[in-house]
CSV table of C-alpha atoms in Angstrom, one decimal:
chain,number,residue,atom,x,y,z
A,1,MET,CA,-40.7,-5.5,12.0
A,2,SER,CA,-40.6,-1.7,11.5
A,3,PRO,CA,-36.3,-1.6,13.7
A,4,LEU,CA,-35.4,-3.5,10.4
A,5,PHE,CA,-37.5,-0.7,8.4
A,6,THR,CA,-36.9,2.4,10.6
A,7,PRO,CA,-33.1,4.4,9.7
A,8,ASN,CA,-30.2,4.4,13.2
A,9,ALA,CA,-33.1,1.9,15.1
A,10,HIS,CA,-30.5,-1.1,16.6
A,11,PRO,CA,-32.6,-4.5,16.6
A,12,ARG,CA,-31.7,-7.0,19.7
A,13,ARG,CA,-28.7,-9.4,18.6
A,14,ALA,CA,-31.7,-12.2,18.5
A,15,THR,CA,-33.4,-10.2,15.0
A,16,LEU,CA,-30.9,-9.8,13.4
A,17,ALA,CA,-29.6,-13.1,13.9
A,18,ALA,CA,-32.2,-14.6,12.6
A,19,LEU,CA,-33.0,-12.2,9.5
A,20,VAL,CA,-29.4,-13.4,9.0
A,21,ALA,CA,-30.1,-16.7,9.3
A,22,GLY,CA,-33.5,-15.9,7.0
A,23,GLN,CA,-31.8,-14.3,4.2
A,24,VAL,CA,-29.0,-17.1,3.9
A,25,LEU,CA,-31.5,-20.4,3.4
A,26,VAL,CA,-33.3,-17.8,1.0
A,27,LEU,CA,-29.8,-17.7,-1.1
A,28,LEU,CA,-29.0,-21.1,-0.5
A,29,ALA,CA,-32.5,-22.2,-1.7
A,30,LEU,CA,-32.1,-20.2,-4.6
A,31,TRP,CA,-29.4,-21.3,-5.5
A,32,LEU,CA,-30.4,-25.3,-5.1
A,33,PHE,CA,-33.8,-25.2,-7.0
A,34,PHE,CA,-33.1,-22.2,-8.9
A,35,PRO,CA,-29.5,-22.4,-10.3
A,36,LEU,CA,-27.7,-20.3,-13.9
A,37,GLN,CA,-26.6,-21.4,-16.4
A,38,LEU,CA,-22.9,-20.9,-16.6
A,39,PHE,CA,-22.7,-21.5,-12.4
A,40,PRO,CA,-22.3,-24.5,-10.9
A,41,SER,CA,-25.2,-25.5,-8.6
A,42,LEU,CA,-24.8,-26.2,-4.9
A,43,ARG,CA,-24.8,-29.9,-5.6
A,44,GLU,CA,-21.5,-29.3,-8.0
A,45,VAL,CA,-20.1,-27.1,-5.4
A,46,LEU,CA,-20.5,-29.3,-2.2
A,47,ARG,CA,-19.2,-32.8,-4.3
A,48,ALA,CA,-16.4,-30.9,-5.8
A,49,LEU,CA,-15.8,-29.4,-1.9
A,50,GLY,CA,-15.3,-33.5,-0.6
A,51,ASP,CA,-13.3,-34.6,-3.5
A,52,LEU,CA,-11.2,-31.3,-2.3
A,53,VAL,CA,-10.6,-32.8,1.1
A,54,THR,CA,-10.6,-35.7,0.5
A,55,THR,CA,-8.5,-36.4,-2.5
A,56,GLN,CA,-6.4,-32.9,-3.2
A,57,GLY,CA,-5.5,-31.8,0.0
A,58,LEU,CA,-7.3,-29.3,1.2
A,59,LEU,CA,-7.1,-29.0,4.1
A,60,PRO,CA,-3.2,-29.5,4.0
A,61,GLU,CA,-3.1,-26.4,1.7
A,62,LEU,CA,-5.0,-24.6,3.3
A,63,TRP,CA,-3.2,-24.9,6.5
A,64,ALA,CA,0.3,-23.6,4.6
A,65,SER,CA,-1.3,-20.6,3.5
A,66,LEU,CA,-2.4,-19.8,6.7
A,67,THR,CA,0.4,-20.3,8.7
A,68,THR,CA,2.4,-17.5,5.7
A,69,ALA,CA,-0.4,-15.5,6.3
A,70,PHE,CA,-0.4,-15.2,10.0
A,71,GLN,CA,3.7,-14.8,9.9
A,72,ALA,CA,3.2,-12.3,7.3
A,73,LEU,CA,0.6,-10.2,9.3
A,74,GLY,CA,2.8,-10.5,12.6
A,75,ILE,CA,5.4,-9.2,10.3
A,76,ALA,CA,4.0,-6.7,8.7
A,77,THR,CA,2.3,-5.7,12.1
A,78,VAL,CA,5.2,-4.8,13.7
A,79,LEU,CA,6.8,-2.7,11.2
A,80,ALA,CA,3.7,-1.1,10.9
A,81,LEU,CA,3.2,0.0,14.4
A,82,PHE,CA,7.2,1.0,14.1
A,83,ILE,CA,6.7,3.3,11.1
A,84,SER,CA,3.6,5.0,12.5
A,85,TYR,CA,4.5,5.1,16.0
A,86,LEU,CA,8.2,7.4,14.5
A,87,THR,CA,4.6,9.6,13.6
A,88,ALA,CA,5.3,11.3,17.3
A,89,LEU,CA,7.9,13.0,16.3
A,90,PRO,CA,7.5,15.1,13.2
A,91,PHE,CA,11.1,14.2,11.4
A,92,PHE,CA,9.7,11.0,10.4
A,93,ARG,CA,6.3,11.8,9.6
A,94,PRO,CA,7.4,12.2,5.4
A,95,LEU,CA,8.7,8.2,6.3
A,96,ALA,CA,5.2,7.4,7.3
A,97,PHE,CA,3.7,9.2,5.0
A,98,ALA,CA,5.7,8.6,2.3
A,99,ALA,CA,5.0,4.3,3.6
A,100,SER,CA,1.4,4.8,3.1
A,101,LYS,CA,2.0,6.0,-0.3
A,102,LEU,CA,3.4,2.7,-0.9
A,103,ARG,CA,-0.1,1.2,-1.9
A,104,TYR,CA,-0.2,1.9,-5.0
A,105,LEU,CA,2.9,0.5,-5.8
A,106,THR,CA,2.3,-2.7,-7.9
A,107,LEU,CA,3.4,-6.1,-6.9
A,108,THR,CA,3.8,-7.1,-10.5
A,109,GLY,CA,7.4,-5.8,-10.8
A,110,LEU,CA,8.7,-5.9,-7.2
A,111,THR,CA,8.3,-9.5,-7.1
A,112,PHE,CA,10.8,-9.8,-9.7
A,113,PHE,CA,13.4,-7.4,-7.4
A,114,MET,CA,12.5,-9.8,-4.4
A,115,ALA,CA,12.7,-12.6,-6.2
A,116,LEU,CA,16.8,-11.3,-7.3
A,117,LEU,CA,17.3,-9.9,-3.8
A,118,LEU,CA,15.7,-13.1,-1.3
A,119,SER,CA,17.4,-16.5,-1.9
A,120,SER,CA,14.2,-19.0,-1.5
A,121,GLY,CA,10.8,-18.8,-2.7
A,122,HIS,CA,9.3,-18.6,0.3
A,123,GLN,CA,11.6,-15.5,1.6
A,124,VAL,CA,9.7,-13.9,-1.6
A,125,LYS,CA,6.6,-15.0,-1.5
A,126,LEU,CA,6.4,-13.5,3.0
A,127,SER,CA,8.4,-10.4,2.0
A,128,VAL,CA,5.6,-9.9,-1.0
A,129,LEU,CA,2.7,-10.3,2.1
A,130,VAL,CA,4.3,-8.3,4.4
A,131,PHE,CA,5.6,-5.1,2.2
A,132,GLY,CA,1.6,-5.5,0.4
A,133,ALA,CA,0.4,-5.7,3.8
A,134,THR,CA,2.1,-3.1,6.1
A,135,VAL,CA,1.5,-0.1,4.0
A,136,TYR,CA,-2.3,-0.3,4.2
A,137,LEU,CA,-1.6,-0.8,8.0
A,138,VAL,CA,1.2,2.1,7.9
A,139,THR,CA,-2.0,4.6,6.8
A,140,GLY,CA,-4.5,3.5,8.6
A,141,MET,CA,-2.7,3.0,11.7
A,142,THR,CA,-0.8,6.6,11.3
A,143,ARG,CA,-4.3,8.2,10.8
A,144,VAL,CA,-5.6,6.7,14.4
A,145,ILE,CA,-2.4,8.4,15.6
A,146,LEU,CA,-2.9,11.8,14.1
A,147,SER,CA,-6.2,11.5,15.5
A,148,THR,CA,-5.3,12.2,19.0
A,149,THR,CA,-6.4,15.3,19.9
A,150,GLN,CA,-4.6,18.3,21.7
A,151,GLU,CA,-7.6,17.5,24.8
A,152,GLU,CA,-6.2,14.3,25.4
A,153,LEU,CA,-2.3,14.9,25.0
A,154,ASP,CA,-3.2,18.2,28.0
A,155,HIS,CA,-5.0,16.0,30.3
A,156,ALA,CA,-1.9,13.7,30.6
A,157,ARG,CA,0.2,16.6,30.6
A,158,THR,CA,-1.5,17.6,34.0
A,159,LEU,CA,-0.9,14.3,35.7
A,160,GLY,CA,3.0,14.9,35.4
A,161,LEU,CA,3.3,12.6,32.7
A,162,GLY,CA,5.7,14.7,30.5
A,163,GLU,CA,6.1,14.4,27.0
A,164,TRP,CA,7.1,10.9,26.3
A,165,GLY,CA,4.4,9.4,29.4
A,166,SER,CA,2.4,10.9,28.1
A,167,PHE,CA,2.9,9.9,24.0
A,168,TRP,CA,3.1,6.0,26.1
A,169,GLN,CA,-0.1,6.6,27.5
A,170,VAL,CA,-2.8,8.3,25.8
A,171,VAL,CA,-0.8,7.0,22.0
A,172,VAL,CA,0.7,4.0,22.9
A,173,ARG,CA,-2.1,2.2,25.3
A,174,GLY,CA,-4.6,4.2,24.6
A,175,LYS,CA,-5.0,3.3,21.3
A,176,LEU,CA,-4.6,0.1,21.3
A,177,ALA,CA,-7.7,-1.3,20.6
A,178,ASP,CA,-8.2,0.7,17.4
A,179,MET,CA,-4.8,0.0,16.6
A,180,LEU,CA,-6.3,-4.1,16.3
A,181,GLU,CA,-9.3,-3.2,14.6
A,182,VAL,CA,-7.3,-1.4,12.0
A,183,VAL,CA,-5.4,-4.7,11.8
A,184,ARG,CA,-8.3,-6.5,11.5
A,185,GLN,CA,-9.9,-4.5,9.1
A,186,ASN,CA,-6.6,-4.5,6.3
A,187,PHE,CA,-5.7,-9.2,7.4
A,188,ALA,CA,-8.5,-9.3,4.1
A,189,ILE,CA,-5.0,-7.8,1.9
A,190,ILE,CA,-3.5,-11.0,2.6
A,191,TRP,CA,-5.9,-13.5,2.0
A,192,THR,CA,-6.2,-11.1,-1.6
A,193,LEU,CA,-2.1,-11.3,-2.2
A,194,ILE,CA,-1.6,-15.1,-0.9
A,195,THR,CA,-2.7,-16.5,-3.7
A,196,LEU,CA,-1.1,-14.7,-6.6
A,197,VAL,CA,2.0,-15.1,-4.5
A,198,GLU,CA,1.1,-19.0,-4.7
A,199,THR,CA,-0.3,-19.1,-8.0
A,200,LEU,CA,3.9,-17.6,-8.6
A,201,TYR,CA,6.0,-19.9,-6.3
A,202,GLN,CA,4.7,-23.3,-6.0
A,203,SER,CA,6.9,-25.0,-3.9
A,204,GLU,CA,5.3,-24.6,-0.8
A,205,GLY,CA,1.7,-24.7,-2.1
A,206,GLY,CA,-0.7,-23.5,-0.2
A,207,ILE,CA,-5.0,-22.9,-1.3
A,208,GLY,CA,-4.1,-20.6,-4.1
A,209,LEU,CA,-2.0,-23.5,-5.6
A,210,LEU,CA,-4.8,-25.5,-5.8
A,211,LEU,CA,-7.8,-22.6,-7.1
A,212,TYR,CA,-5.1,-21.8,-9.4
A,213,LYS,CA,-5.3,-25.3,-10.5
A,214,GLN,CA,-8.8,-25.7,-10.4
A,215,ASN,CA,-9.3,-22.6,-12.4
A,216,ARG,CA,-7.0,-23.7,-15.2
A,217,TYR,CA,-8.9,-26.8,-15.8
A,218,LEU,CA,-11.9,-24.7,-16.0
A,219,HIS,CA,-13.7,-26.9,-12.9
A,220,LEU,CA,-16.0,-24.2,-11.6
A,221,ASP,CA,-17.5,-25.9,-9.3
A,222,GLY,CA,-13.7,-26.2,-7.7
A,223,VAL,CA,-13.3,-23.0,-8.4
A,224,VAL,CA,-16.4,-21.7,-6.0
A,225,ALA,CA,-15.8,-24.2,-3.6
A,226,ILE,CA,-12.5,-23.3,-3.0
A,227,GLN,CA,-13.1,-19.5,-2.9
A,228,LEU,CA,-16.1,-19.9,0.1
A,229,VAL,CA,-13.9,-21.7,2.1
A,230,ILE,CA,-12.0,-18.7,1.9
A,231,LEU,CA,-14.3,-16.5,2.6
A,232,ALA,CA,-15.6,-18.7,5.3
A,233,VAL,CA,-12.4,-19.0,6.8
A,234,GLY,CA,-11.8,-14.8,7.1
A,235,VAL,CA,-15.2,-14.3,8.2
A,236,ALA,CA,-14.0,-16.7,10.9
A,237,GLN,CA,-10.9,-14.8,11.4
A,238,ASP,CA,-13.2,-11.8,11.8
A,239,TYR,CA,-15.2,-12.3,14.0
A,240,GLY,CA,-11.8,-13.6,15.9
A,241,PHE,CA,-10.2,-10.1,16.1
A,242,GLU,CA,-13.3,-8.7,16.9
A,243,ALA,CA,-13.5,-11.5,20.1
A,244,LEU,CA,-10.2,-10.4,21.0
A,245,ARG,CA,-10.9,-7.1,21.1
A,246,LYS,CA,-13.6,-7.3,23.8
A,247,VAL,CA,-11.5,-9.5,26.0
A,248,PHE,CA,-8.3,-7.6,25.6
A,249,PHE,CA,-10.3,-3.9,25.2
A,250,PRO,CA,-13.7,-4.7,27.0
A,251,TYR,CA,-14.2,-0.8,27.8
A,252,ALA,CA,-13.0,0.3,23.7
A,253,GLY,CA,-16.3,0.2,22.8
A,254,LEU,CA,-18.9,2.4,25.3
A,255,GLY,CA,-18.3,5.5,23.3
A,256,ALA,CA,-19.8,4.6,20.0
A,257,ALA,CA,-22.8,5.0,19.3
A,258,GLY,CA,-25.2,2.1,20.2
């Protein structure tokens, strides 16, 4: 037990897994046997979850949101990589700087202009998600690129790669694992935004619209059930990205502590 209460200790994976499982079981037991008055009980949430799946189309709505989310993530990742890699040229660094600062804009006003420019609700929804994800991805990716040390570039130059060759090997190929980590960390932004845009543009449904309906009619058990589904999907995607990183970049974490 001592490693669990020792600063900077690294307990075994089996120990951590048992710890997490135990804490989850304790929380479920407290929720089951000592429910809060203003919070639906575990039985009510499970009943609502079953009703959402069987009669209200939770799974098709979740699939609709997932496809939109991954579509937006793909477009945003390509845009963010393009903008971020341009920072290698000093002329374009203000562009990346400006793009990163756009994350402070609220989407409430932007959706109005996007609705005027675009012809369908899906395009507006996708544009909002792409914009929201891109500005955060650019911030993280630019930081990764600018963290490249002079020693790394000098080492590449001594190998006769030249400036563009050094950029390709050190910045582009050498930082791909870090770029994937930035994508993993910022995918949650899309899930935060998708419930908003699916509420504004309801023609294609989605789990955000289903959540809005449950909230509108004060079905708190349904609201909690949907939130737990979103949380579970988000956690699964998080581990999925981590698994991809280990598969494609197995040596990326060798320099990390632990």
